[in-house]
Structure formats: C-alpha cells, structure tokens
PDB file of C-alpha atoms in Angstrom:
ATOM      1  CA  MET A 202       0.000   0.000   0.000  1.00 60.00           C
ATOM      2  CA  SER A 203       1.035   3.619  -0.237  1.00 78.00           C
ATOM      3  CA  LEU A 204       0.913   6.857   1.695  1.00 87.00           C
ATOM      4  CA  CYS A 205      -2.602   8.125   2.429  1.00 91.00           C
ATOM      5  CA  GLU A 206      -3.504  10.977   0.108  1.00 90.00           C
ATOM      6  CA  ARG A 207      -4.893  12.936   3.081  1.00 90.00           C
ATOM      7  CA  PHE A 208      -1.541  13.126   4.919  1.00 90.00           C
ATOM      8  CA  VAL A 209      -0.951  16.782   3.993  1.00 91.00           C
ATOM      9  CA  LYS A 210      -4.160  17.913   5.729  1.00 91.00           C
ATOM     10  CA  CYS A 211      -4.323  15.282   8.474  1.00 93.00           C
ATOM     11  CA  PRO A 212      -3.601  16.772  11.913  1.00 92.00           C
ATOM     12  CA  PHE A 213      -2.484  13.354  13.143  1.00 91.00           C
ATOM     13  CA  TYR A 214       0.091  12.897  10.387  1.00 90.00           C
ATOM     14  CA  GLN A 215       1.252  16.499  10.697  1.00 90.00           C
ATOM     15  CA  ASP A 216       1.892  16.083  14.461  1.00 89.00           C
ATOM     16  CA  LYS A 217      -0.853  18.535  15.460  1.00 89.00           C
ATOM     17  CA  MET A 218      -2.395  16.029  17.906  1.00 89.00           C
ATOM     18  CA  VAL A 219      -0.924  15.251  21.310  1.00 85.00           C
ATOM     19  CA  ILE A 220       0.707  11.808  21.294  1.00 85.00           C
ATOM     20  CA  GLU A 221       4.105  10.472  22.276  1.00 82.00           C
ATOM     21  CA  THR A 222       6.522  10.715  19.338  1.00 77.00           C
ATOM     22  CA  GLY A 223       7.486   7.031  19.290  1.00 87.00           C
ATOM     23  CA  VAL A 224       3.880   5.867  19.406  1.00 91.00           C
ATOM     24  CA  GLY A 225       2.924   8.411  16.758  1.00 89.00           C
ATOM     25  CA  SER A 226       5.624   7.105  14.423  1.00 91.00           C
ATOM     26  CA  ILE A 227       4.449   3.527  14.824  1.00 92.00           C
ATOM     27  CA  LEU A 228       0.821   4.485  14.183  1.00 93.00           C
ATOM     28  CA  LYS A 229       1.765   6.529  11.120  1.00 93.00           C
ATOM     29  CA  LYS A 230       3.562   3.526   9.626  1.00 93.00           C
ATOM     30  CA  LYS A 231       0.677   1.181  10.429  1.00 93.00           C
ATOM     31  CA  TYR A 232      -2.178   3.376   9.219  1.00 93.00           C
ATOM     32  CA  CYS A 233      -1.029   6.404   7.197  1.00 94.00           C
ATOM     33  CA  GLU A 234       1.820   4.794   5.299  1.00 94.00           C
ATOM     34  CA  SER A 235       0.510   1.247   4.970  1.00 92.00           C
ATOM     35  CA  ASN A 236      -3.268   0.818   5.076  1.00 91.00           C
ATOM     36  CA  LYS A 237      -5.420   3.920   5.289  1.00 93.00           C
ATOM     37  CA  HIS A 238      -8.572   1.777   5.085  1.00 92.00           C
ATOM     38  CA  LYS A 239      -7.981   0.574   8.646  1.00 94.00           C
ATOM     39  CA  CYS A 240      -7.627   4.124  10.004  1.00 96.00           C
ATOM     40  CA  ALA A 241     -10.542   5.280  12.165  1.00 96.00           C
ATOM     41  CA  ARG A 242     -10.065   8.872  10.992  1.00 95.00           C
ATOM     42  CA  TYR A 243     -10.223   7.820   7.340  1.00 95.00           C
ATOM     43  CA  LYS A 244     -13.353   5.719   7.929  1.00 95.00           C
ATOM     44  CA  VAL A 245     -15.189   8.650   9.519  1.00 95.00           C
ATOM     45  CA  LEU A 246     -13.994  10.969   6.754  1.00 94.00           C
ATOM     46  CA  CYS A 247     -15.321   8.627   4.069  1.00 93.00           C
ATOM     47  CA  GLU A 248     -18.614   7.881   5.764  1.00 92.00           C
ATOM     48  CA  LEU A 249     -19.501  11.313   7.144  1.00 93.00           C
ATOM     49  CA  GLY A 250     -17.149  13.957   5.807  1.00 92.00           C
ATOM     50  CA  PRO A 251     -14.243  15.964   7.202  1.00 92.00           C
ATOM     51  CA  GLU A 252     -16.337  17.995   9.644  1.00 92.00           C
ATOM     52  CA  TYR A 253     -16.916  14.839  11.731  1.00 94.00           C
ATOM     53  CA  VAL A 254     -13.203  14.010  12.141  1.00 94.00           C
ATOM     54  CA  ASP A 255     -11.989  15.851  15.233  1.00 89.00           C
ATOM     55  CA  ASN A 256      -8.594  15.997  16.917  1.00 90.00           C
ATOM     56  CA  THR A 257      -9.558  13.525  19.609  1.00 92.00           C
ATOM     57  CA  LEU A 258      -9.992  10.663  17.124  1.00 95.00           C
ATOM     58  CA  PHE A 259      -6.818   8.631  16.638  1.00 95.00           C
ATOM     59  CA  PRO A 260      -6.284   6.049  13.848  1.00 95.00           C
ATOM     60  CA  TYR A 261      -6.626   3.056  16.197  1.00 95.00           C
ATOM     61  CA  MET A 262     -10.034   4.152  17.632  1.00 96.00           C
ATOM     62  CA  LYS A 263     -12.203   1.879  15.452  1.00 95.00           C
ATOM     63  CA  ASP A 264     -14.976   1.492  18.029  1.00 96.00           C
ATOM     64  CA  ARG A 265     -15.299   5.245  18.438  1.00 96.00           C
ATOM     65  CA  ALA A 266     -15.321   5.693  14.656  1.00 96.00           C
ATOM     66  CA  LEU A 267     -18.165   3.196  14.278  1.00 95.00           C
ATOM     67  CA  GLU A 268     -20.062   4.936  17.071  1.00 94.00           C
ATOM     68  CA  LEU A 269     -19.633   8.334  15.387  1.00 94.00           C
ATOM     69  CA  ILE A 270     -20.783   6.893  12.072  1.00 94.00           C
ATOM     70  CA  GLN A 271     -23.869   5.286  13.599  1.00 92.00           C
ATOM     71  CA  LEU A 272     -24.820   8.443  15.493  1.00 91.00           C
ATOM     72  CA  ASN A 273     -24.347  10.778  12.544  1.00 90.00           C
ATOM     73  CA  LYS A 274     -25.108   8.685   9.459  1.00 83.00           C
ATOM     74  CA  ASN A 275     -28.369  10.513   8.707  1.00 73.00           C
ATOM     75  CA  ASP A 276     -26.560  13.863   8.665  1.00 66.00           C
ATOM     76  CA  ALA A 277     -23.708  12.694   6.440  1.00 55.00           C
ATOM     77  CA  GLU A 278     -23.086  14.098   2.991  1.00 50.00           C
ATOM     78  CA  ALA A 279     -22.710  11.870  -0.071  1.00 47.00           C
ATOM     79  CA  LEU A 280     -19.601   9.685  -0.094  1.00 48.00           C
ATOM     80  CA  GLU A 281     -16.647  10.660  -2.214  1.00 47.00           C
ATOM     81  CA  GLU A 282     -16.058   8.099  -4.942  1.00 49.00           C
ATOM     82  CA  ASP A 283     -12.583   7.139  -3.651  1.00 52.00           C
ATOM     83  CA  CYS A 284     -13.881   6.704  -0.129  1.00 62.00           C
ATOM     84  CA  PHE A 285     -16.837   4.653  -1.316  1.00 53.00           C
ATOM     85  CA  VAL A 286     -14.496   2.216  -3.056  1.00 51.00           C
ATOM     86  CA  ALA A 287     -12.280   2.124   0.062  1.00 48.00           C
ATOM     87  CA  VAL A 288     -15.210   1.152   2.284  1.00 48.00           C
ATOM     88  CA  LEU A 289     -16.192  -1.684  -0.058  1.00 50.00           C
ATOM     89  CA  GLU A 290     -12.718  -3.166  -0.332  1.00 50.00           C
ATOM     90  CA  PRO A 291     -12.044  -6.155   1.931  1.00 46.00           C
ATOM     91  CA  VAL A 292      -9.881  -5.362   4.939  1.00 42.00           C
TER      92      VAL A 292
END
C-alpha cells in the first residue's frame, strides 16, 4: 500500500495532535503509510465527511469511529467516490 492521500491535511500525520513521538511514528507507519482503510479517521472521513473528524480521534479508535458513524449517518453528505471504493474493499 502507499501513503494516504490525506496526509498533507491530516492533523495526526502532521503532528498537530498530542501523542508520544514514538507511538505516533508507529501508528503513522501502520495506518497512514501502509493501510489507510484501517484508520478510524479515514473511515469517519469517508462515511460522514471531514467535519466529523476531530482531533480527539486517533487512527486506532475503530470502536469510536463506528459509534460516530452510527450516530451521525443521517446527517452525512454523499460519499466521495474514492472513499466509497475504500469502504467496499475487503480489509
């Protein structure tokens, strides 16, 4: 896999979120640089839009992402084509 196309704007990838440097580096390699489809932030972005991805949501928070999606699904905008394909791909 390759680098997530959202890395330039992602506060997590740009070190704008509070997390220990070593842990942040590991998470970036696991999610941002390897498999964006497993990232909780990316899932919320694709399902709901960027306004639902806040700076308290870290890539490993899958349960919280699913909760946010379930709570806000009715308010969500249409999916972007790339994100729609990403959601349908097997994990």
